[in-house]
Each structure stands twice: as C-alpha cells, then as structure tokens.
CSV table of C-alpha atoms in Angstrom, one decimal:
chain,number,residue,atom,x,y,z
I,1,MET,CA,-5.7,26.4,0.8
I,2,ILE,CA,-7.7,23.3,0.5
I,3,ARG,CA,-9.6,22.9,-2.7
I,4,SER,CA,-13.4,22.8,-2.3
I,5,SER,CA,-14.4,19.3,-3.3
I,6,ALA,CA,-17.0,16.6,-2.8
I,7,CYS,CA,-14.7,15.2,-0.1
I,8,ASN,CA,-14.7,18.5,1.8
I,9,LYS,CA,-18.4,19.0,1.4
I,10,LEU,CA,-19.1,15.5,2.5
I,11,PHE,CA,-17.3,15.9,5.8
I,12,MET,CA,-18.8,19.3,6.6
I,13,SER,CA,-20.3,19.8,10.0
I,14,PRO,CA,-23.9,21.0,9.9
I,15,THR,CA,-23.2,23.5,12.7
I,16,THR,CA,-19.7,24.8,11.9
I,17,SER,CA,-17.6,25.6,8.9
I,18,SER,CA,-15.0,23.1,9.8
I,19,PRO,CA,-14.9,19.9,7.8
I,20,LEU,CA,-15.1,16.6,9.8
I,21,VAL,CA,-16.2,13.0,9.7
I,22,PRO,CA,-19.0,12.9,12.2
I,23,CYS,CA,-18.2,9.4,13.6
I,24,CYS,CA,-14.6,10.2,14.1
I,25,SER,CA,-15.4,12.1,17.3
I,26,SER,CA,-16.0,8.7,19.0
I,27,ILE,CA,-12.6,7.3,17.8
I,28,ALA,CA,-9.3,7.9,19.5
I,29,TRP,CA,-7.5,9.0,16.4
I,30,ASN,CA,-6.3,12.5,17.2
I,31,PHE,CA,-3.4,13.0,14.8
I,32,ASN,CA,-2.1,16.5,14.5
I,33,PRO,CA,0.1,16.4,11.4
I,34,PRO,CA,3.4,18.3,11.3
I,35,PRO,CA,3.0,21.8,9.7
I,36,SER,CA,4.7,20.5,6.5
I,37,LEU,CA,2.5,17.4,6.2
I,38,PHE,CA,-0.3,18.6,3.9
I,39,SER,CA,0.2,22.5,2.7
I,40,SER,CA,9.9,-15.9,8.3
I,41,SER,CA,10.2,-18.3,7.0
I,42,SER,CA,7.5,-20.1,9.0
I,43,SER,CA,4.1,-20.0,7.5
I,44,PRO,CA,1.1,-18.8,9.6
I,45,THR,CA,-2.3,-20.5,9.7
I,46,LEU,CA,-5.7,-18.9,9.6
I,47,SER,CA,-9.2,-20.2,10.1
I,48,SER,CA,-11.9,-18.0,8.6
I,49,LYS,CA,-15.4,-18.2,7.0
I,50,ALA,CA,-14.0,-18.4,3.5
I,51,ASN,CA,-13.6,-20.7,0.5
I,52,PHE,CA,-10.1,-21.1,-0.8
I,53,LEU,CA,-10.2,-21.8,-4.5
I,54,SER,CA,-7.3,-23.7,-6.0
I,55,CYS,CA,-5.8,-21.7,-8.8
I,56,ALA,CA,-2.4,-22.1,-10.4
I,57,HIS,CA,-0.7,-24.0,-7.5
I,58,THR,CA,-1.7,-21.5,-4.9
I,59,LYS,CA,-4.8,-20.5,-2.9
I,60,THR,CA,-7.3,-17.7,-3.5
I,61,LEU,CA,-10.1,-16.5,-1.2
I,62,GLY,CA,-13.6,-16.4,-2.7
I,63,ILE,CA,-15.3,-14.3,0.0
I,64,GLU,CA,-18.9,-15.3,-0.9
I,65,GLU,CA,-18.3,-19.0,-0.1
I,66,GLU,CA,-18.5,-19.9,3.6
I,67,GLU,CA,-16.5,-22.8,4.9
I,68,GLU,CA,-13.7,-23.3,7.4
I,69,ALA,CA,-10.2,-23.5,5.8
I,70,ILE,CA,-6.6,-23.6,6.9
I,71,ILE,CA,-3.7,-22.1,4.9
I,72,GLU,CA,-0.7,-24.3,5.5
I,73,LYS,CA,1.9,-22.7,3.3
I,74,SER,CA,2.7,-19.5,1.6
I,75,SER,CA,3.2,-18.9,-2.1
I,76,THR,CA,7.0,-18.3,-1.6
I,77,SER,CA,7.3,-22.1,-1.8
I,78,SER,CA,6.4,-21.8,-5.4
I,79,GLU,CA,8.5,-20.2,-8.2
I,80,LEU,CA,7.8,-16.5,-8.7
I,81,VAL,CA,7.0,-15.5,-12.3
I,82,GLU,CA,6.7,-12.4,-14.4
I,83,PHE,CA,3.4,-10.5,-14.3
I,84,PRO,CA,2.0,-11.4,-17.8
I,85,LEU,CA,0.5,-8.0,-18.5
I,86,LEU,CA,3.8,-6.1,-18.5
I,87,ASN,CA,5.0,-4.6,-21.7
I,88,GLU,CA,8.6,-4.9,-22.8
I,89,GLU,CA,11.4,-2.7,-21.4
I,90,TYR,CA,10.1,-2.9,-17.9
I,91,ARG,CA,12.1,-1.3,-15.1
I,92,ALA,CA,10.9,-1.8,-11.6
I,93,CYS,CA,12.6,1.1,-9.9
I,94,THR,CA,11.4,4.6,-10.9
I,95,ILE,CA,14.3,6.7,-9.8
I,96,PRO,CA,17.7,6.1,-11.4
I,97,TRP,CA,20.3,6.2,-8.7
I,98,ARG,CA,23.4,6.4,-10.9
I,99,ASP,CA,24.5,7.1,-14.5
I,100,PRO,CA,26.2,4.3,-16.5
I,101,SER,CA,29.3,6.4,-16.6
I,102,ASP,CA,29.6,6.6,-12.8
I,103,ASP,CA,32.5,4.7,-11.1
I,104,PRO,CA,30.9,1.5,-9.8
I,105,SER,CA,33.2,1.4,-6.8
I,106,VAL,CA,32.1,4.9,-5.6
I,107,PRO,CA,28.5,5.6,-4.4
I,108,ALA,CA,26.6,8.1,-6.4
I,109,PRO,CA,25.0,11.1,-4.6
I,110,THR,CA,21.5,9.7,-5.0
I,111,GLU,CA,22.7,6.3,-3.7
I,112,LEU,CA,24.2,8.0,-0.6
I,113,SER,CA,20.9,10.0,-0.1
I,114,TRP,CA,18.9,6.8,0.0
I,115,ILE,CA,21.3,4.9,2.2
I,116,ASN,CA,21.2,7.7,4.7
I,117,LEU,CA,17.3,7.6,4.5
I,118,LEU,CA,17.4,4.0,5.5
I,119,LEU,CA,20.0,4.6,8.2
I,120,ASN,CA,17.7,7.2,9.7
I,121,THR,CA,14.9,4.7,10.0
I,122,ILE,CA,16.9,2.3,12.2
I,123,PRO,CA,16.0,3.9,15.6
I,124,SER,CA,12.2,3.6,14.9
I,125,TYR,CA,12.6,0.0,13.8
I,126,LYS,CA,14.8,-0.8,16.8
I,127,GLU,CA,12.1,0.8,19.1
I,128,ARG,CA,9.4,-1.3,17.5
I,129,ALA,CA,11.5,-4.5,17.7
I,130,GLU,CA,12.3,-3.9,21.4
I,131,THR,CA,8.6,-4.0,22.3
I,132,ASP,CA,7.8,-7.2,20.3
I,133,SER,CA,6.5,-9.5,23.1
I,134,SER,CA,6.4,-12.5,20.8
I,135,VAL,CA,10.2,-12.6,20.6
I,136,PRO,CA,12.3,-13.7,23.6
I,137,ASP,CA,15.1,-11.3,24.6
I,138,ALA,CA,13.6,-8.7,22.2
I,139,ALA,CA,15.6,-5.8,23.5
I,140,ASN,CA,19.0,-7.5,22.9
I,141,ARG,CA,17.9,-8.8,19.5
I,142,ALA,CA,16.7,-5.4,18.5
I,143,GLU,CA,20.2,-4.0,19.4
I,144,ILE,CA,21.8,-6.7,17.2
I,145,PHE,CA,19.5,-5.8,14.3
I,146,ALA,CA,20.3,-2.1,14.6
I,147,LYS,CA,24.0,-2.8,14.6
I,148,ARG,CA,24.0,-5.3,11.8
I,149,TYR,CA,21.8,-3.3,9.5
I,150,ALA,CA,23.8,-0.1,10.2
I,151,GLU,CA,27.0,-1.9,9.4
I,152,ILE,CA,25.6,-3.1,6.1
I,153,LEU,CA,24.5,0.4,5.1
I,154,GLU,CA,28.0,1.8,6.0
I,155,ASP,CA,29.5,-1.0,3.9
I,156,LEU,CA,27.4,0.2,1.0
I,157,LYS,CA,28.7,3.7,1.4
I,158,LYS,CA,32.2,2.5,0.9
I,159,ASP,CA,31.4,0.0,-1.8
I,160,PRO,CA,28.0,0.1,-3.6
I,161,ALA,CA,28.3,-3.5,-4.7
I,162,SER,CA,29.3,-4.9,-1.4
I,163,HIS,CA,25.9,-6.6,-0.7
I,164,GLY,CA,24.6,-7.2,-4.2
I,165,VAL,CA,23.7,-5.3,-7.4
I,166,PRO,CA,22.0,-3.3,-8.5
I,167,LEU,CA,21.9,-1.0,-5.5
I,168,ASP,CA,18.4,0.3,-5.4
I,169,ILE,CA,15.4,0.6,-3.0
I,170,ARG,CA,14.5,-3.0,-3.4
I,171,LEU,CA,17.9,-4.2,-2.2
I,172,LEU,CA,18.0,-1.8,0.8
I,173,CYS,CA,14.5,-3.0,1.9
I,174,ARG,CA,15.4,-6.6,1.3
I,175,LEU,CA,18.5,-6.4,3.4
I,176,ARG,CA,16.6,-4.8,6.2
I,177,GLU,CA,13.9,-7.5,6.2
I,178,GLN,CA,16.6,-10.3,6.0
I,179,VAL,CA,18.4,-8.9,9.1
I,180,LEU,CA,15.2,-8.6,11.1
I,181,ARG,CA,14.3,-12.2,10.3
I,182,GLU,CA,17.8,-13.6,10.9
I,183,VAL,CA,17.8,-12.2,14.5
I,184,GLY,CA,14.3,-13.6,15.1
I,185,PHE,CA,11.7,-10.9,14.3
I,186,ARG,CA,8.9,-11.8,11.9
I,187,ASP,CA,6.5,-8.9,12.3
I,188,ILE,CA,7.5,-6.0,14.6
I,189,PHE,CA,4.5,-3.9,13.5
I,190,LYS,CA,1.9,-6.7,14.2
I,191,LYS,CA,0.4,-5.0,17.3
I,192,VAL,CA,0.0,-1.6,15.8
I,193,LYS,CA,-1.5,-3.1,12.7
I,194,GLU,CA,-4.1,-5.0,14.7
I,195,GLU,CA,-5.0,-1.9,16.7
I,196,GLU,CA,-5.4,0.4,13.7
I,197,ASN,CA,-7.4,-2.3,11.8
I,198,LEU,CA,-9.9,-2.4,14.7
I,199,LYS,CA,-10.2,1.4,14.7
I,200,ALA,CA,-10.6,1.6,10.9
I,201,ILE,CA,-13.2,-1.2,10.9
I,202,SER,CA,-15.3,0.8,13.4
I,203,LEU,CA,-15.3,3.7,10.9
I,204,PHE,CA,-15.9,1.7,7.7
I,205,GLU,CA,-19.7,1.8,7.6
I,206,ASN,CA,-19.9,5.5,8.2
I,207,VAL,CA,-17.3,6.3,5.5
I,208,VAL,CA,-19.2,4.1,3.0
I,209,ARG,CA,-22.6,5.6,3.9
I,210,LEU,CA,-21.1,9.1,3.3
I,211,ASN,CA,-19.7,8.1,-0.1
I,212,ASP,CA,-23.0,6.5,-1.1
I,213,ALA,CA,-24.8,9.8,-0.3
I,214,ILE,CA,-23.0,11.5,-3.2
I,215,GLU,CA,-25.3,11.2,-6.2
I,216,ASP,CA,-23.1,12.4,-9.0
I,217,GLU,CA,-20.9,9.5,-10.2
I,218,GLY,CA,-17.9,11.6,-10.9
I,219,GLU,CA,-18.0,13.4,-7.6
I,220,ARG,CA,-18.4,10.1,-5.8
I,221,LEU,CA,-15.3,8.7,-7.6
I,222,GLU,CA,-13.3,11.8,-6.7
I,223,ASN,CA,-14.3,11.4,-3.0
I,224,LEU,CA,-13.2,7.7,-3.1
I,225,VAL,CA,-9.9,8.7,-4.6
I,226,ARG,CA,-9.3,11.3,-2.0
I,227,GLY,CA,-10.1,8.7,0.6
I,228,ILE,CA,-7.4,6.5,-0.8
I,229,PHE,CA,-4.9,9.3,-0.5
I,230,ALA,CA,-6.1,10.0,3.1
I,231,GLY,CA,-5.7,6.4,4.0
I,232,ASN,CA,-2.3,6.2,2.5
I,233,VAL,CA,-1.0,8.6,5.1
I,234,PHE,CA,-0.9,5.7,7.5
I,235,ASP,CA,2.6,4.7,6.6
I,236,LEU,CA,5.2,3.8,9.2
I,237,GLY,CA,7.9,3.6,6.6
I,238,SER,CA,8.1,7.4,6.7
I,239,ILE,CA,10.1,8.7,9.6
I,240,GLU,CA,8.0,11.8,10.0
I,241,LEU,CA,4.7,9.9,9.8
I,242,ALA,CA,5.9,7.2,12.1
I,243,GLU,CA,6.9,9.7,14.7
I,244,ALA,CA,3.7,11.7,14.4
I,245,PHE,CA,1.7,8.5,14.6
I,246,SER,CA,3.6,7.3,17.7
I,247,ARG,CA,2.9,10.7,19.4
I,248,ASP,CA,-0.6,11.5,18.4
I,249,GLY,CA,-2.3,8.6,16.6
I,250,MET,CA,-4.0,9.2,13.2
I,251,SER,CA,-7.2,10.8,12.0
I,252,PHE,CA,-8.7,9.7,8.7
I,253,SER,CA,-10.9,12.8,8.6
I,254,SER,CA,-8.0,15.1,9.3
I,255,ALA,CA,-6.0,13.5,6.5
I,256,CYS,CA,-8.9,13.8,4.0
I,257,GLU,CA,-9.5,17.4,4.9
I,258,LYS,CA,-5.9,18.5,4.5
I,259,LEU,CA,-4.8,16.9,1.2
I,260,VAL,CA,-2.7,19.3,-0.8
I,261,ALA,CA,-4.7,21.3,-3.4
I,262,ARG,CA,-5.0,20.2,-7.0
I,263,PRO,CA,-3.5,20.1,-9.4
I,264,TRP,CA,-1.4,17.3,-7.9
I,265,ILE,CA,2.1,16.6,-9.2
I,266,ILE,CA,0.8,13.9,-11.4
I,267,ASP,CA,-3.0,14.5,-11.8
I,268,ASP,CA,-4.9,12.3,-14.2
I,269,LEU,CA,-8.0,12.3,-12.0
I,270,ASP,CA,-10.2,14.1,-14.6
I,271,THR,CA,-9.1,11.7,-17.3
I,272,PHE,CA,-9.8,8.7,-15.0
I,273,LYS,CA,-13.2,10.2,-14.1
I,274,MET,CA,-14.1,10.5,-17.8
I,275,LYS,CA,-13.1,6.9,-18.4
I,276,TRP,CA,-15.0,5.8,-15.3
I,277,ARG,CA,-18.2,7.3,-16.6
I,278,LYS,CA,-17.9,5.5,-20.0
I,279,LYS,CA,-16.1,2.3,-19.2
I,280,LYS,CA,-16.7,-0.6,-16.8
I,281,TRP,CA,-13.7,-2.9,-16.4
I,282,LYS,CA,-14.5,-6.6,-16.2
I,283,LYS,CA,-11.6,-7.5,-13.9
I,284,VAL,CA,-9.4,-5.3,-11.7
I,285,ILE,CA,-6.2,-6.4,-10.0
I,286,ILE,CA,-5.1,-4.0,-7.1
I,287,PHE,CA,-1.7,-4.3,-5.5
I,288,VAL,CA,-2.5,-3.0,-2.0
I,289,ASP,CA,-0.3,-1.2,0.5
I,290,ASN,CA,-0.8,-0.5,4.3
I,291,SER,CA,-3.0,-1.9,7.0
I,292,GLY,CA,-5.4,0.3,9.0
I,293,ALA,CA,-7.1,3.3,7.3
I,294,ASP,CA,-5.2,2.7,4.1
I,295,ILE,CA,-6.8,-0.6,3.2
I,296,ILE,CA,-10.0,-0.4,5.2
I,297,LEU,CA,-11.1,3.3,4.7
I,298,GLY,CA,-9.2,4.0,1.5
I,299,ILE,CA,-9.1,0.9,-0.8
I,300,LEU,CA,-12.1,-1.1,0.4
I,301,PRO,CA,-14.8,1.6,-0.2
I,302,PHE,CA,-13.3,2.0,-3.7
I,303,VAL,CA,-13.3,-1.8,-4.2
I,304,ARG,CA,-17.0,-1.9,-3.1
I,305,GLU,CA,-17.8,0.7,-5.7
I,306,LEU,CA,-16.1,-1.4,-8.4
I,307,LEU,CA,-18.0,-4.5,-7.3
I,308,ARG,CA,-21.3,-2.5,-7.4
I,309,ARG,CA,-20.5,-1.6,-11.0
I,310,GLY,CA,-20.0,-5.3,-11.9
I,311,SER,CA,-16.3,-5.6,-11.9
I,312,LYS,CA,-14.4,-8.6,-10.5
I,313,VAL,CA,-11.7,-7.5,-8.1
I,314,VAL,CA,-8.5,-9.2,-7.1
I,315,LEU,CA,-6.7,-7.7,-4.1
I,316,ALA,CA,-3.0,-8.7,-4.2
I,317,ALA,CA,-1.4,-8.4,-0.8
I,318,ASN,CA,2.1,-9.3,0.6
I,319,ASP,CA,3.0,-12.8,1.4
I,320,LEU,CA,5.2,-11.9,4.4
I,321,PRO,CA,5.1,-8.9,6.7
I,322,SER,CA,7.0,-5.7,5.9
I,323,ILE,CA,6.6,-2.5,7.9
I,324,ASN,CA,2.8,-2.0,8.3
I,325,ASP,CA,1.9,-3.3,4.9
I,326,VAL,CA,-1.2,-5.6,5.0
I,327,THR,CA,-0.5,-9.3,4.3
I,328,TYR,CA,-2.9,-11.5,2.5
I,329,LEU,CA,-3.7,-13.4,5.6
I,330,GLU,CA,-4.5,-10.2,7.5
I,331,LEU,CA,-6.6,-9.0,4.6
I,332,ILE,CA,-8.7,-12.2,4.7
I,333,GLU,CA,-9.3,-11.6,8.3
I,334,ILE,CA,-10.3,-8.0,7.7
I,335,ILE,CA,-12.8,-8.9,5.0
I,336,SER,CA,-14.3,-11.6,7.2
I,337,LYS,CA,-14.9,-9.0,9.9
I,338,LEU,CA,-16.4,-6.4,7.6
I,339,ARG,CA,-18.8,-8.5,5.6
I,340,ASP,CA,-22.2,-9.5,6.9
I,341,GLU,CA,-23.8,-13.0,7.2
I,342,GLU,CA,-25.0,-12.7,3.6
I,343,GLY,CA,-21.4,-12.1,2.3
I,344,CYS,CA,-22.0,-8.4,1.6
I,345,LEU,CA,-20.1,-5.2,2.3
I,346,ILE,CA,-22.8,-2.8,3.3
I,347,GLY,CA,-25.3,-4.2,0.8
I,348,VAL,CA,-22.8,-5.1,-2.0
I,349,SER,CA,-22.1,-8.7,-2.7
I,350,THR,CA,-18.5,-9.9,-2.4
I,351,SER,CA,-19.0,-12.9,-4.7
I,352,ASN,CA,-16.6,-11.3,-7.2
I,353,LEU,CA,-14.0,-10.3,-4.7
I,354,LEU,CA,-10.8,-12.4,-4.4
I,355,ILE,CA,-7.8,-12.0,-2.0
I,356,ALA,CA,-4.6,-13.1,-3.6
I,357,ASN,CA,-1.0,-13.7,-2.3
I,358,SER,CA,1.2,-11.5,-4.4
I,359,GLY,CA,4.3,-13.4,-3.5
I,360,ASN,CA,6.0,-10.2,-2.3
I,361,ASP,CA,7.6,-9.5,1.0
I,362,LEU,CA,8.7,-5.9,0.6
I,363,PRO,CA,7.1,-2.4,0.7
I,364,VAL,CA,8.1,-2.1,-3.0
I,365,ILE,CA,7.4,-4.6,-5.7
I,366,ASP,CA,9.3,-5.9,-8.8
I,367,LEU,CA,6.6,-7.2,-11.2
I,368,THR,CA,9.0,-9.7,-12.8
I,369,ARG,CA,8.6,-11.6,-9.5
I,370,VAL,CA,5.0,-12.2,-8.6
I,371,SER,CA,3.1,-15.3,-7.4
I,372,GLN,CA,1.8,-17.8,-10.0
I,373,GLU,CA,-1.6,-17.1,-8.4
I,374,VAL,CA,-1.5,-13.4,-9.4
I,375,ALA,CA,-0.1,-14.2,-12.8
I,376,TYR,CA,-3.0,-16.6,-13.3
I,377,HIS,CA,-5.6,-14.0,-12.4
I,378,ALA,CA,-4.0,-11.5,-14.7
I,379,SER,CA,-4.9,-13.5,-17.8
I,380,ASP,CA,-8.3,-11.7,-18.2
I,381,ALA,CA,-7.7,-8.5,-16.2
I,382,ASP,CA,-8.3,-5.2,-18.0
I,383,LEU,CA,-7.2,-2.8,-15.2
I,384,VAL,CA,-4.2,-3.0,-12.9
I,385,ILE,CA,-3.9,-0.6,-10.0
I,386,LEU,CA,-0.7,-0.1,-7.9
I,387,GLU,CA,-1.4,1.7,-4.7
I,388,GLY,CA,1.0,3.4,-2.3
I,389,MET,CA,4.3,5.2,-2.6
I,390,GLY,CA,6.3,2.0,-2.6
I,391,ARG,CA,4.4,0.1,-5.3
I,392,GLY,CA,3.0,2.9,-7.4
I,393,ILE,CA,5.7,5.7,-7.2
I,394,GLU,CA,9.1,4.4,-6.0
I,395,THR,CA,8.6,1.4,-8.2
I,396,ASN,CA,6.4,1.0,-11.3
I,397,LEU,CA,5.4,4.7,-11.8
I,398,TYR,CA,6.4,4.4,-15.5
I,399,ALA,CA,5.6,0.8,-16.0
I,400,GLN,CA,3.5,0.1,-19.2
I,401,PHE,CA,0.9,-2.6,-19.3
I,402,LYS,CA,-1.1,-4.5,-21.9
I,403,CYS,CA,-4.2,-3.3,-20.1
I,404,ASP,CA,-5.3,-0.1,-18.5
I,405,SER,CA,-3.3,0.9,-15.4
I,406,LEU,CA,-3.6,3.3,-12.5
I,407,LYS,CA,-0.8,4.3,-10.1
I,408,ILE,CA,-2.0,6.1,-7.0
I,409,GLY,CA,-0.1,7.2,-3.9
I,410,MET,CA,1.2,10.0,-1.7
I,411,VAL,CA,4.8,11.4,-1.8
I,412,LYS,CA,6.2,10.8,1.7
I,413,HIS,CA,10.0,10.8,1.2
I,414,VAL,CA,12.0,14.0,0.4
I,415,GLU,CA,14.0,12.0,-2.1
I,416,VAL,CA,10.9,11.1,-4.1
I,417,ALA,CA,9.6,14.7,-3.9
I,418,GLU,CA,12.9,16.0,-5.2
I,419,PHE,CA,12.9,13.6,-8.1
I,420,LEU,CA,9.3,14.5,-9.1
I,421,GLY,CA,9.7,18.2,-8.4
I,422,SER,CA,6.7,18.0,-6.0
I,423,ARG,CA,5.6,19.1,-2.6
I,424,MET,CA,6.0,16.8,0.3
I,425,TYR,CA,2.7,14.9,0.8
I,426,ASP,CA,1.7,15.7,-2.8
I,427,CYS,CA,-0.5,13.2,-4.5
I,428,VAL,CA,0.0,11.1,-7.6
I,429,ILE,CA,-2.7,9.6,-9.7
I,430,LYS,CA,-1.4,8.3,-13.1
I,431,TYR,CA,-3.8,6.7,-15.5
I,432,ASN,CA,-2.7,5.0,-18.7
I,433,GLU,CA,-4.7,3.1,-21.3
I,434,ALA,CA,-3.5,-0.3,-22.6
I,435,THR,CA,-0.4,-0.2,-24.7
I,436,GLY,CA,1.0,-2.8,-27.0
I,437,SER,CA,-0.5,-6.2,-27.6
C-alpha cells in the first residue's frame, strides 16, 4: 500500500481516484515497472550563456552571469585532493566484501556476488555500445569490449588481486570504464541521456508549479524528497531498470506514485524536516547522480527551493561520462535550457547556483579524490548531500563530515538490499549533523 502523502495528494486527478501528474499525459514516458519494482581522454568543448569563474585552478559556472565561454580542458589534468570536510577514519565503500582473516588468493562470497553482478551487465553495455554511431566499427569494438571485460572479471574470480587491490565496487567500475575507453567508446549512453533530458525539461515547469502549490513547508519538503527518489529510478546501471526502460520508457509520475511505503530502511526524513524548519544552510554542496528525470525533476526542484531559502548551492557532477550519470558539461547545458532570460528558474534567481566539476568519472565516488575546485568550495559549506545509490549508499553511507550531511538514494541492487536488510527499491535518507572539528 502506498502511504498517503503530500506527493500522492499533489498528483491526484480531479476526476478519478488515481494519482497522476497532469502534464505527463502529453509525454511519451509510459514505463510499467516490474511487479517487484516498488511494493576519454579527450576533453569536450561547450559554448553556453554562462560565466566561468576561475577558482582553485579549475572552472566553475556562475549561472547568473551571461557571456560566451569555452571549456578547453577538464579537471582531471589537475591533481585530485581529499574533500576537506571529511572526518578521520573515512572509508569510501560501504559494504565490506571480505574479512581480514580471509585468504587473499581466494575470492570471498560477497566478492563473487558483485563480480557476477557486473558480469550480468555486460550484455546491456554491449548492446548500447553497438549502437554508438559516433564510433567507427562500433559493433566489432563492442564485441571486443564485452570479451575483454568478461575476461577481467573471470580473472578476478580466480585471483581477487589480479587487477589491483582492494577489490571493491570502485575497482570493478573503473576497469569497465577503462576497457570501454581503450576500445574507443567515450559515452555509449549519450543518445539516451539527450533524449531523456529533453523529456524531463518539458515536465520541469509543471513539477515545480505543483511543488509550489503546497503551502506547508514540511509537506513541500517531503514532496521534493519523494521527487528525488522518483527521479533516481532513472538508472541504467541497474539491469532490471535498464531492461524496463529499454522496453517501456519511464514515467516520473508512476515512479512518484509507487514509492515503497514509509518507514524506509533508513528514514531520517522527519528529522530532516524538523531541521529544515529551523535552520537555513548558507552553502550546500550536492554530488549529483543521473541525467534525465533524476537531475531535472528530482534534484533541480529541490535546489530551486534551497535557492529560494537563501542558500548558495554547488552542484558537483562527473568530469567524464559513466553510465547515464550527468556530467558537469551536460549539467551546464541543462541549466542554460531551463533558466529564463533573467537567469531564473521559474521565478527564482540562479545567482547563487554553481556547477562544479567533481573530478570523478565513476558512478561511485571516493571522497579522498575530488577536484581542487570542489575542495575549494567546501571551505565554507555547511551541508553536503550525496545523491543516488552509487554515491550515497554503495559508497559514503557511513561517511562522517565536519558539517551536516544528507545521503539520499534508492536501493536498486539485490546485493545492497541484502546488506541493508531492505526491500528492493526501498529508499534511504540519512541525515547527520556535523561531527568533530
């Protein structure tokens, strides 16, 4: 049963008892979720109406300013540094894959489970790569990728240290990205990201207007949080979701309607709502996740609310493409399409909104290796948000910070659900106040 909430009331049809987003009827997003779902090295260039502020050796987008600019190199040419707001004893990966007493030459059961998870993703990656029209002889190169990456994973089954240590989700993802780039693929999800960004942009104003119609501050925040979870369904790193998306497309309204009932497996929403009513953070850094509905219909309405409350907001996005994660160049383009001539997002100024290059190129993130740009902006931040399963659950769920922190995402891998003891497609919202000095 779906819990009655502001989100559900907001999307209620005036003529039926079925919740829906009115404007979704005109969008070709008809995703029917599975029954279990909810119960390169070369640097691209970009011209945009934006001002790139020089900060700590890299570039940041000040959305309010309007001038043409070209990004000529990515932050990976600069040394990556530790995120300065981390407390001691930081461990990036949430799930321990082996005990210290385990034989290092024999894969542990959890290691095998994750290796098999990545093996099972190869066919969908191969299929995406085969259709990459930007790469000559894509079908043959896709076959080479599939064979090479499968061989690497089989090697790891025989010897967990055969391709580097420690063996964890970061290593498995990095090996996959390296093989893709070595055989000539830079962004095999580029087309689907562009298509879904356009669809989500067409829904943005209506989603924002519906949020704004909620008068109670706490109810409005809850609706925004539910929108983040609904948007986070758009994740092509999940085999089930990738297959469902390929078959049916996706519906933001359907995802919002069918979130699992509270209490969620980690549910600090009420605590966060209480803090939200009493506290206004001066500067918020958000490590964002996927393109499409995730960033545009989930995160950006929430960001707009923060801006309206007077917070400065830094959106930290990937340097290089990985799965359907949004890159910082793509996010710059998205914002330029959403804001009006006065530099506003539906009436809210974006003068305090910055787009930053996180320095990351994976769907997970190790906060000991971020761009100098993000580290610079962290000096006066008082809230850090890690969004998505990869950044906020599979990595960093238990990370402690010298400022307030929020981890928010949806459980989309069986292995993660088993570790947390949760339902599949359960939700995580974990809020912690500042610790240490």
